[in-house]
JSON list of C-alpha atoms in Angstrom, two decimals:
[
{"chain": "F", "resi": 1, "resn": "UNK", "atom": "CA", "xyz": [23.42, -20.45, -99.71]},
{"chain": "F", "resi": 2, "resn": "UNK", "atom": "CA", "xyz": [20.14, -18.33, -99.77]},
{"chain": "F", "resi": 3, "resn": "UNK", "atom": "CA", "xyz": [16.47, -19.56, -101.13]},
{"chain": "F", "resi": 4, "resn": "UNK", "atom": "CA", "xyz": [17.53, -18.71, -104.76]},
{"chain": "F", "resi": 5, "resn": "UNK", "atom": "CA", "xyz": [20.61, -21.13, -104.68]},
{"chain": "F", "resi": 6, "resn": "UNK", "atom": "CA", "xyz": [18.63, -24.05, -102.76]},
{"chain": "F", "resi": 7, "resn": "UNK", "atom": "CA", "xyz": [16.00, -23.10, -105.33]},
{"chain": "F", "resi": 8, "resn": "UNK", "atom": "CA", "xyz": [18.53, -24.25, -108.18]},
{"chain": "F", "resi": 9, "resn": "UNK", "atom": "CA", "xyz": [19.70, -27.30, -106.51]},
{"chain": "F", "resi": 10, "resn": "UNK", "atom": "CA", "xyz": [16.36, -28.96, -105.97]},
{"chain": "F", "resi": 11, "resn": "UNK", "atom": "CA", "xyz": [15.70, -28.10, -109.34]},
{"chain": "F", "resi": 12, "resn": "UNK", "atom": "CA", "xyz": [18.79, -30.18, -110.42]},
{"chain": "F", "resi": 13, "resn": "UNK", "atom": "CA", "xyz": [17.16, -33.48, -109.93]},
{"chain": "F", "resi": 14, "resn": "UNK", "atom": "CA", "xyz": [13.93, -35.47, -109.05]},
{"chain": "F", "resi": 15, "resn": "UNK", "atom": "CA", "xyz": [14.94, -35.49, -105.13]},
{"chain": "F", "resi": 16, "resn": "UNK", "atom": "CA", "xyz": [18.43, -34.12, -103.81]},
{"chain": "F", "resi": 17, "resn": "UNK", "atom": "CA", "xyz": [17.27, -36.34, -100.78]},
{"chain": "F", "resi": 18, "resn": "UNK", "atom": "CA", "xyz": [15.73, -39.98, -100.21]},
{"chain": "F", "resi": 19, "resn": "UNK", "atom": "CA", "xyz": [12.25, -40.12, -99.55]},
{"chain": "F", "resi": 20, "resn": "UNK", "atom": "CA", "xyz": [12.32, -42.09, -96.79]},
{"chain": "F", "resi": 21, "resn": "UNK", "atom": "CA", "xyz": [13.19, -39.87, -93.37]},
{"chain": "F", "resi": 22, "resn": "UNK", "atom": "CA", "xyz": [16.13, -39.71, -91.64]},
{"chain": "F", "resi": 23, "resn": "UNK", "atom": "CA", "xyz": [16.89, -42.85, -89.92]},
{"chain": "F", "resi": 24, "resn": "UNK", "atom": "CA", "xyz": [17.52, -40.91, -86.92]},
{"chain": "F", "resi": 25, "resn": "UNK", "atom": "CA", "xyz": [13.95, -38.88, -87.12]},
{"chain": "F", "resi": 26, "resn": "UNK", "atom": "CA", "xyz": [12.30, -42.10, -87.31]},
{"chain": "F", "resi": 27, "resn": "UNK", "atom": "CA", "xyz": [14.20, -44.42, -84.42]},
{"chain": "F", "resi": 28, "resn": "UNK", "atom": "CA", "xyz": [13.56, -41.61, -81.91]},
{"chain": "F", "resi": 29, "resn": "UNK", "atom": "CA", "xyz": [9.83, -40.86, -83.23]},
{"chain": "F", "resi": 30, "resn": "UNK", "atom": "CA", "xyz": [8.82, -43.98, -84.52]},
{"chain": "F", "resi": 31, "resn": "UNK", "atom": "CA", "xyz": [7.32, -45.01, -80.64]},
{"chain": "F", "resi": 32, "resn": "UNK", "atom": "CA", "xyz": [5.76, -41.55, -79.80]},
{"chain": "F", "resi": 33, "resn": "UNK", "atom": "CA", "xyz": [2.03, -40.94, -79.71]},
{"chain": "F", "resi": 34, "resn": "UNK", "atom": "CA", "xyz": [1.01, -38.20, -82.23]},
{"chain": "F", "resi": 35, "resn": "UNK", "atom": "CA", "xyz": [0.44, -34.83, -79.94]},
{"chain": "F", "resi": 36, "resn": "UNK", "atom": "CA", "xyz": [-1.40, -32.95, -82.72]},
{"chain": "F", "resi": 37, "resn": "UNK", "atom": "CA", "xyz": [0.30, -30.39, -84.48]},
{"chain": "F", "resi": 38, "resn": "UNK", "atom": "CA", "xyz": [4.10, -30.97, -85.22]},
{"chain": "F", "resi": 39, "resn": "UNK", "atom": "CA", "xyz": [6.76, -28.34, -87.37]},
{"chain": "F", "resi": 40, "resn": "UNK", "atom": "CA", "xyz": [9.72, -29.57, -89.35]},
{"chain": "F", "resi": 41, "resn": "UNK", "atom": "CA", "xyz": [12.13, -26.82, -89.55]},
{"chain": "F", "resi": 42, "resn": "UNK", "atom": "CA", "xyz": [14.29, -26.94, -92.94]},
{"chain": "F", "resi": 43, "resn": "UNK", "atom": "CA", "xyz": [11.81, -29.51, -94.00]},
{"chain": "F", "resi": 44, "resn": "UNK", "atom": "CA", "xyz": [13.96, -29.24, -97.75]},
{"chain": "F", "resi": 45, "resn": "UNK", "atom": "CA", "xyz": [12.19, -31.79, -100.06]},
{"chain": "F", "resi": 46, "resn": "UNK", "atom": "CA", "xyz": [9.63, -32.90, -97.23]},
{"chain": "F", "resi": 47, "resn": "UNK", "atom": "CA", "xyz": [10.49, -36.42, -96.64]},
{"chain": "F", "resi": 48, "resn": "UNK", "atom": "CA", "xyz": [10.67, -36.24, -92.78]},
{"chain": "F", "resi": 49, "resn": "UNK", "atom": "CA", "xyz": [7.86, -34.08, -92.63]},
{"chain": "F", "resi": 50, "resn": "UNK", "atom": "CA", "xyz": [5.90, -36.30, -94.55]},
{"chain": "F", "resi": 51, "resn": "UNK", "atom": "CA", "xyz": [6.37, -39.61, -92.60]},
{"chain": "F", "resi": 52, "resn": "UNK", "atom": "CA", "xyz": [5.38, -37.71, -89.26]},
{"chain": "F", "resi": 53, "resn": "UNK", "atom": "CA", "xyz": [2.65, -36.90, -91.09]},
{"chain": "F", "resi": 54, "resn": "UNK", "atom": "CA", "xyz": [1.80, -41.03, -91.84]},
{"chain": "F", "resi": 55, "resn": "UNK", "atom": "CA", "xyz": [2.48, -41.14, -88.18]},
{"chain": "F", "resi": 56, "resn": "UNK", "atom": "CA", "xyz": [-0.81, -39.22, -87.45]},
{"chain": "F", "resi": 57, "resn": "UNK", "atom": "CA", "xyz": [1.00, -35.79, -87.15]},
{"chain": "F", "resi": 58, "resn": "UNK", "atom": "CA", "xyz": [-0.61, -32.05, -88.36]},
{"chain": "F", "resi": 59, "resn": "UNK", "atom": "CA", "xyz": [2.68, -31.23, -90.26]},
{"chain": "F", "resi": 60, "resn": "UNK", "atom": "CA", "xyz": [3.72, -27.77, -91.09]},
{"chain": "F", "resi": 61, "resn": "UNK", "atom": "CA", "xyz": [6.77, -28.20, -93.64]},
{"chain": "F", "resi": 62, "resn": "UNK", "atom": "CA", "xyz": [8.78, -25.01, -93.39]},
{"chain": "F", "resi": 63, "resn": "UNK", "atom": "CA", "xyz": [11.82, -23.71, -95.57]},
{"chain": "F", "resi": 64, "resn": "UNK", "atom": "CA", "xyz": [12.93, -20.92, -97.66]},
{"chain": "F", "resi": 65, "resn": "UNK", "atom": "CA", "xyz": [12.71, -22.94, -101.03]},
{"chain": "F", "resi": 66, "resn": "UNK", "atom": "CA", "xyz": [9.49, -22.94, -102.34]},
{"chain": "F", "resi": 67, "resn": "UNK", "atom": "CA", "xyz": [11.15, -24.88, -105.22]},
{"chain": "F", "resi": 68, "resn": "UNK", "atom": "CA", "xyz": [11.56, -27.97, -101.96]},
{"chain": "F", "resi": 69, "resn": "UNK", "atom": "CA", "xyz": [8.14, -27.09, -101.02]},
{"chain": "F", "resi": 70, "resn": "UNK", "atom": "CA", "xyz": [6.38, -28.04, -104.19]},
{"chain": "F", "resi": 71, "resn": "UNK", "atom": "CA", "xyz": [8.40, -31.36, -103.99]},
{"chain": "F", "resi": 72, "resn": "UNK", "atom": "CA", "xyz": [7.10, -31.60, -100.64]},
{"chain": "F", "resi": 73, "resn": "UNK", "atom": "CA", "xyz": [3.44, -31.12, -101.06]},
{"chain": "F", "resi": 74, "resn": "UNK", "atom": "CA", "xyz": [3.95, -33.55, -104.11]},
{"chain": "F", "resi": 75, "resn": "UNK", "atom": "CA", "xyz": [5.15, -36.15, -102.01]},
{"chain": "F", "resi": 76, "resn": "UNK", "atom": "CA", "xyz": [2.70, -35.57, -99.49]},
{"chain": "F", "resi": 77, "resn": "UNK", "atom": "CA", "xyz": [-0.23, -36.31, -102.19]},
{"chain": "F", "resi": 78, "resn": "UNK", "atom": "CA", "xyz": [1.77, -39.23, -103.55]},
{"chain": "F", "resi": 79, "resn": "UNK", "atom": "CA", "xyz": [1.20, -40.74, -99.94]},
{"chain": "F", "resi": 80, "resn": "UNK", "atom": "CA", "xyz": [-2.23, -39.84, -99.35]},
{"chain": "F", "resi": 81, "resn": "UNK", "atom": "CA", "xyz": [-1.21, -37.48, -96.30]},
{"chain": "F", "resi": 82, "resn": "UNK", "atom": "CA", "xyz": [-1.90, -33.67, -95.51]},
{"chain": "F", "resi": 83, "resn": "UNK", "atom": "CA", "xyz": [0.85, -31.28, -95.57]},
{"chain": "F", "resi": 84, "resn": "UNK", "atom": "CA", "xyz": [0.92, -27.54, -94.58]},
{"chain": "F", "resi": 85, "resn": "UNK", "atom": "CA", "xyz": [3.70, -26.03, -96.29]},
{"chain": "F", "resi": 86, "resn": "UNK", "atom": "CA", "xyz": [4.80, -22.80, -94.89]},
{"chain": "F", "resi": 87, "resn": "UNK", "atom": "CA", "xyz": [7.96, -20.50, -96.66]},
{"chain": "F", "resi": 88, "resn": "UNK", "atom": "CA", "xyz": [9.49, -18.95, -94.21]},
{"chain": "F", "resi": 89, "resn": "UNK", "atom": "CA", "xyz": [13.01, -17.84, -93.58]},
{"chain": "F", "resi": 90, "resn": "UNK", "atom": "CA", "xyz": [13.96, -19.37, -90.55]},
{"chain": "F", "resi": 91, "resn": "UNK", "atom": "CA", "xyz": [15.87, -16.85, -89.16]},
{"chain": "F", "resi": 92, "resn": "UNK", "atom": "CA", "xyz": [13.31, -14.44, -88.73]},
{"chain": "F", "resi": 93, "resn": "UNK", "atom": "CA", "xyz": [10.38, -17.52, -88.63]},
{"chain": "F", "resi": 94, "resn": "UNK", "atom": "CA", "xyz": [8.23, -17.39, -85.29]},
{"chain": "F", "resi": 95, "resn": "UNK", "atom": "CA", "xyz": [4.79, -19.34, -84.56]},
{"chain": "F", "resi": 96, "resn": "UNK", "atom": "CA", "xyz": [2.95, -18.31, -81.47]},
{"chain": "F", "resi": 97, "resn": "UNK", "atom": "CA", "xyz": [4.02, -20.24, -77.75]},
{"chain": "F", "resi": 98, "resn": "UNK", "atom": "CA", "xyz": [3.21, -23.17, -77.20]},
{"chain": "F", "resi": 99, "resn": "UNK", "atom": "CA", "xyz": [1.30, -24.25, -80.74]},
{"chain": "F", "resi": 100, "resn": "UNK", "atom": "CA", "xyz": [2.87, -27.14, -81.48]},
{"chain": "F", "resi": 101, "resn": "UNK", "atom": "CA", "xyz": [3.28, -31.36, -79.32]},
{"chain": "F", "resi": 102, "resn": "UNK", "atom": "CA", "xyz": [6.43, -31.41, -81.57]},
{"chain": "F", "resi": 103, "resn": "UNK", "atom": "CA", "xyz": [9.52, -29.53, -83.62]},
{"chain": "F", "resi": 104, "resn": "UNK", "atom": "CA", "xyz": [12.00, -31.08, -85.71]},
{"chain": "F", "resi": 105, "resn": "UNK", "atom": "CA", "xyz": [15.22, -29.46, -87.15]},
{"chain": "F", "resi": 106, "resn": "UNK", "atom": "CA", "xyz": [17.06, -31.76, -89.56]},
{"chain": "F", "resi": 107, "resn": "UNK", "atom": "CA", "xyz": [20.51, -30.65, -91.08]},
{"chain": "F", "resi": 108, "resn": "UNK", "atom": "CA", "xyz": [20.02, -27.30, -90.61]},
{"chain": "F", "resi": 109, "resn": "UNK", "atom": "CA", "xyz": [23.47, -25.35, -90.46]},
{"chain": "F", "resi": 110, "resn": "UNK", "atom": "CA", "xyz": [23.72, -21.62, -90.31]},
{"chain": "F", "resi": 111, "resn": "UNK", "atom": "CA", "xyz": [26.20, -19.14, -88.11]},
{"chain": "F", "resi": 112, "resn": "UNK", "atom": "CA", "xyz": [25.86, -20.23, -84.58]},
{"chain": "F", "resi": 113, "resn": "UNK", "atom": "CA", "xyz": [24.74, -16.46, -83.88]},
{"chain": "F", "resi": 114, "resn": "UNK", "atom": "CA", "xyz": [21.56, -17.54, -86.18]},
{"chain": "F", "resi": 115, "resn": "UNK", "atom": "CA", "xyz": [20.79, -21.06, -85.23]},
{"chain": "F", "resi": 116, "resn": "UNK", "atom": "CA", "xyz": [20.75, -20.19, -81.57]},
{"chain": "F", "resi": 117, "resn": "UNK", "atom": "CA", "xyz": [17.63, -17.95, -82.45]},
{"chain": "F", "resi": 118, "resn": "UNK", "atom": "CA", "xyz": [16.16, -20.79, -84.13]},
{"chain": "F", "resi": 119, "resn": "UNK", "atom": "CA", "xyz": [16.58, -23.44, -81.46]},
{"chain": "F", "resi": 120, "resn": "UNK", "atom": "CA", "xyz": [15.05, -21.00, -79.30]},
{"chain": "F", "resi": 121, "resn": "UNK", "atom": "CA", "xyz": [12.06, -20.40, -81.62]},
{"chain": "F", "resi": 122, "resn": "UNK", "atom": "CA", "xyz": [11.77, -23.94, -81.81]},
{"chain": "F", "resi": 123, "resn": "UNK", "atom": "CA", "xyz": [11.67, -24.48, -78.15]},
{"chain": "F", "resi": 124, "resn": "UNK", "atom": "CA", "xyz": [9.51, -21.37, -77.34]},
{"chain": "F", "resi": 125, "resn": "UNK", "atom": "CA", "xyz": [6.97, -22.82, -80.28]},
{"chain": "F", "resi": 126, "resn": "UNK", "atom": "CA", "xyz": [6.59, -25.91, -78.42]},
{"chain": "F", "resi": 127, "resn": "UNK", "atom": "CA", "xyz": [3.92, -26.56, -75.58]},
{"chain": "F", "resi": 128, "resn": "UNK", "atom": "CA", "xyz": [4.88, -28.40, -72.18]},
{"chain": "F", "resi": 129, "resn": "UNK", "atom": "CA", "xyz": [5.39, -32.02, -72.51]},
{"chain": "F", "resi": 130, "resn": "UNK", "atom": "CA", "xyz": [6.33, -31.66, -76.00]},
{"chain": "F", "resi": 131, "resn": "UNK", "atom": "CA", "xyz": [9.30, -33.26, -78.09]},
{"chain": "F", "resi": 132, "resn": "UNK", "atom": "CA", "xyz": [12.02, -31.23, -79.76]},
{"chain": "F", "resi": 133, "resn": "UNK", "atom": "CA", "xyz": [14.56, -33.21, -82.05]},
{"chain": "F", "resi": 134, "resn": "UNK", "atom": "CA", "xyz": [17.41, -31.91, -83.63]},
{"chain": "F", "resi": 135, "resn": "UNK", "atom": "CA", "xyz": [19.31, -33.91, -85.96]},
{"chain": "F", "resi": 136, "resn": "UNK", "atom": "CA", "xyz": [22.28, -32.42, -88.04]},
{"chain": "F", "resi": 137, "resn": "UNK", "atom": "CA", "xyz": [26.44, -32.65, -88.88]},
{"chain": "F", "resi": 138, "resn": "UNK", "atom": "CA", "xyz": [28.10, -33.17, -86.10]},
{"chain": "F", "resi": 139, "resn": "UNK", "atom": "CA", "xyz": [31.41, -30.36, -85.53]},
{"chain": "F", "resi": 140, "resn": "UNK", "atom": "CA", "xyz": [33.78, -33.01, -85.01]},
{"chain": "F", "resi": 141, "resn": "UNK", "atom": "CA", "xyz": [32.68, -34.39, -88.32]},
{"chain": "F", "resi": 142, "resn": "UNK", "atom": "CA", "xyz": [35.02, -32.12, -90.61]},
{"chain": "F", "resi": 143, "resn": "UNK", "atom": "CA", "xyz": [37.77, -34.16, -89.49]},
{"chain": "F", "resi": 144, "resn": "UNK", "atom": "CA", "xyz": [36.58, -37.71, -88.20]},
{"chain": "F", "resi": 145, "resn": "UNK", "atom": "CA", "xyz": [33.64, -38.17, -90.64]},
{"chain": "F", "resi": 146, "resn": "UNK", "atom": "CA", "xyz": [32.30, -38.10, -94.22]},
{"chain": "F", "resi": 147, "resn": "UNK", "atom": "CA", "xyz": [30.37, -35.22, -96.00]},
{"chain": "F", "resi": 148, "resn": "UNK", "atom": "CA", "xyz": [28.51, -32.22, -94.47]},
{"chain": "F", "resi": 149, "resn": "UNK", "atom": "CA", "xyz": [29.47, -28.56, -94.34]},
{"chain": "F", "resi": 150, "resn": "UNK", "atom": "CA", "xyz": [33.20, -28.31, -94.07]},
{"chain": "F", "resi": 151, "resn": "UNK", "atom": "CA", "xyz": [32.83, -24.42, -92.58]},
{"chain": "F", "resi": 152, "resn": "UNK", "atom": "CA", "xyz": [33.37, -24.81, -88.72]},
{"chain": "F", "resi": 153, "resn": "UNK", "atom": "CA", "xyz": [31.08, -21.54, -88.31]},
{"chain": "F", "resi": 154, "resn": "UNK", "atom": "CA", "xyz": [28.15, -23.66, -89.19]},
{"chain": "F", "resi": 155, "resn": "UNK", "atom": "CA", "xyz": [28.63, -26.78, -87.46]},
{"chain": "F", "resi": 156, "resn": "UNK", "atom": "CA", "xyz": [27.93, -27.29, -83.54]},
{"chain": "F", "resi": 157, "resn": "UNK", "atom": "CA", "xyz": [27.82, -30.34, -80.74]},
{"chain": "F", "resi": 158, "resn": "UNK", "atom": "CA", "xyz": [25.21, -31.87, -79.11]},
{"chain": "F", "resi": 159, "resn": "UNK", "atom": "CA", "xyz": [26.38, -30.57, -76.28]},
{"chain": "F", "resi": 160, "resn": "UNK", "atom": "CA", "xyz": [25.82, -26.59, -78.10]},
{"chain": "F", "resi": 161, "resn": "UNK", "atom": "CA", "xyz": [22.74, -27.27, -79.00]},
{"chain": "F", "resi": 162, "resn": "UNK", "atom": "CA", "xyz": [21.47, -29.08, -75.44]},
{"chain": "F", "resi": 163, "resn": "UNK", "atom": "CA", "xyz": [22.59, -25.69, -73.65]},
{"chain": "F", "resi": 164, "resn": "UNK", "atom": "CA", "xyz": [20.34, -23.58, -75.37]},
{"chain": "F", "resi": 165, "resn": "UNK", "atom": "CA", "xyz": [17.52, -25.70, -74.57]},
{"chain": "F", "resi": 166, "resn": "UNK", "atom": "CA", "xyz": [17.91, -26.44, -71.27]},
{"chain": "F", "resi": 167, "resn": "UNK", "atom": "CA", "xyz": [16.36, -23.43, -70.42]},
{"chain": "F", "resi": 168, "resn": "UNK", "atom": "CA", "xyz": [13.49, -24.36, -71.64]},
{"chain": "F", "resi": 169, "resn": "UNK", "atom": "CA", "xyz": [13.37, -28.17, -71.95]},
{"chain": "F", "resi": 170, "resn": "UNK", "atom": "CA", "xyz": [15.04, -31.13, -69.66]},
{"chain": "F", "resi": 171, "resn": "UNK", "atom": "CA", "xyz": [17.46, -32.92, -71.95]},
{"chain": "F", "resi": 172, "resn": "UNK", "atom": "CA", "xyz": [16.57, -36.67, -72.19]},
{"chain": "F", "resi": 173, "resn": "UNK", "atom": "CA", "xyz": [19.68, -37.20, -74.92]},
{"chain": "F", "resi": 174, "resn": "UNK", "atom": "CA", "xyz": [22.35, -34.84, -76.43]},
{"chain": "F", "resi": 175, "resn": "UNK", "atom": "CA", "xyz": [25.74, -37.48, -78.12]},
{"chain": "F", "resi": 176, "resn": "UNK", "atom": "CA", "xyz": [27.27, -37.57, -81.47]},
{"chain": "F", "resi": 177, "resn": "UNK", "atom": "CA", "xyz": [26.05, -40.58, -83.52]},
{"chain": "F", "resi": 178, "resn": "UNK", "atom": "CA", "xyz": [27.59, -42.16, -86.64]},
{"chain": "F", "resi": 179, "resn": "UNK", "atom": "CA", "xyz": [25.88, -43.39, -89.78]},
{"chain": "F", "resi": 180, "resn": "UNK", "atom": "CA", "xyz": [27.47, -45.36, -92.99]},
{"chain": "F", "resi": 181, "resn": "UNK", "atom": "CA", "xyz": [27.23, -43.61, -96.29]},
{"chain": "F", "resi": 182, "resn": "UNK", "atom": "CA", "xyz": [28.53, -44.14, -99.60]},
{"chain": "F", "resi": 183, "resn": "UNK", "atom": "CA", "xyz": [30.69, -41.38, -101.10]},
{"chain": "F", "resi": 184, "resn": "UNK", "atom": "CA", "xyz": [31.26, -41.17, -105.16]},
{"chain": "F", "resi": 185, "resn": "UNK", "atom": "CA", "xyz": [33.04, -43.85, -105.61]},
{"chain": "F", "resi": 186, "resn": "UNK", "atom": "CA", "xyz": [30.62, -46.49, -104.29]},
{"chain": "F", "resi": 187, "resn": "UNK", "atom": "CA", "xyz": [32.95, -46.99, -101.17]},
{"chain": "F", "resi": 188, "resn": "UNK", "atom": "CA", "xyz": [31.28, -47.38, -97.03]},
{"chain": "F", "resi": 189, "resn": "UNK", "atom": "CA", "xyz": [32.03, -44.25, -95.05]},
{"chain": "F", "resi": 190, "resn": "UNK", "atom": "CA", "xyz": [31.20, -42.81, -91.74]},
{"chain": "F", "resi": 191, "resn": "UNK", "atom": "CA", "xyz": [29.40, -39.64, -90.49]},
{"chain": "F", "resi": 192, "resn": "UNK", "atom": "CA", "xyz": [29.42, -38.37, -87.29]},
{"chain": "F", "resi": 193, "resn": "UNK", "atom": "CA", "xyz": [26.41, -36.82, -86.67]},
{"chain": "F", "resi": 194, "resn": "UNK", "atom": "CA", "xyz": [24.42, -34.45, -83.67]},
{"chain": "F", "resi": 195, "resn": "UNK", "atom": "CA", "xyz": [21.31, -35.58, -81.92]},
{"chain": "F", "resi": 196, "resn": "UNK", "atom": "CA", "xyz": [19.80, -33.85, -79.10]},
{"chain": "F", "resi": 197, "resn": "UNK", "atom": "CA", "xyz": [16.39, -34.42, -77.87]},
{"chain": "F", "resi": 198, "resn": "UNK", "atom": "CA", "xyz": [14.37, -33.03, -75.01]},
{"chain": "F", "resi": 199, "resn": "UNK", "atom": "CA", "xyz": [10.76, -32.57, -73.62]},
{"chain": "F", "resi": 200, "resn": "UNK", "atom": "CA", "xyz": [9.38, -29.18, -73.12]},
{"chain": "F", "resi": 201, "resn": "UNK", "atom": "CA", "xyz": [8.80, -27.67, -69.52]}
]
């Protein structure tokens, strides 16, 4: 899907999202100091974004929709907390080294080809001692989960993601993790989900 289709489907209804954060995003951030400046990546409708900014964070939101980006900056003023929202396609998105204490990437799926050139944006963007979270559908969720992108070309492991940071980061956690959801007919299902997070050399 490109900006023009997200575009349409955040114009479908008042949030496509919750606007709480990820429960993931907030049991691994929830406990960590705000290191100034922090960029969600796919920030969508802005609802992660906007609790690290509660959190004391200097949020950039970025994403391609600037339809999601109103919605964010809406939400932000809702909650009485600053917001930087940035469009940006992310696969051609850079910020200079070292710039931000934290980066976030939340359900963002594209060719592997592509994402690897984000995670290494991401990792590149953030200075030493750092945080970078990624959060997203897990590959081995097409057939042992609920939901998500059902393309394997977009989907990846923990363990994917964790080599293209090592490089650059020490790994401090990189598993597949399941969450309950409810699918359309009001029934309890499971996701399997990706987490990897690591600290900036």
């Amino acid at each position: 899907m490109d900006a023009e289709d997200w575009d349409a489907r955040y114009r479908g209804r008042e949030l496509v999202w919750t606007a709480r954060p990820n429960r993931f995003v907030e049991e691994e951030l929830a406990g960590l100091p705000p290191a100034g400046r922090a960029v969600d990546l796919a920030a969508g409708e802005g609802r992660n974004a906007v609790w690290l900014a509660g959190q004391g964070w200097e949020v950039d939101a970025v994403d391609f929709s600037a339809v999601a980006l109103d919605k964010a900056a809406r939400l932000a003023a809702e909650r009485g907390v600053p917001l930087r929202t940035v469009r940006a396609d992310l696969t051609t998105w850079s910020a200079p080294e070292a710039t931000y204490g934290l980066a976030l990437i939340a359900y963002l799926h594209l060719p592997w080809e592509r994402m690897t050139g984000v995670l290494r944006q991401a990792a590149q963007a953030v200075a030493g001692g750092g945080t970078l979270l990624l959060v997203g559908h897990d590959a081995a969720n097409r057939e042992h989960g609920h939901g998500g992108p059902q393309d394997p070309r977009v989907l990846y492991t923990a363990e994917q993601v964790a080599d293209v940071w090592r490089p650059y980061a020490d790994i401090l956690r990189a598993e597949p993790v399941t969450r309950v959801v409810t699918d359309a007919d009001g029934e309890h299902r499971t996701a399997v989900d990706t987490l990897v997070r690591a600290v900036r050399r």
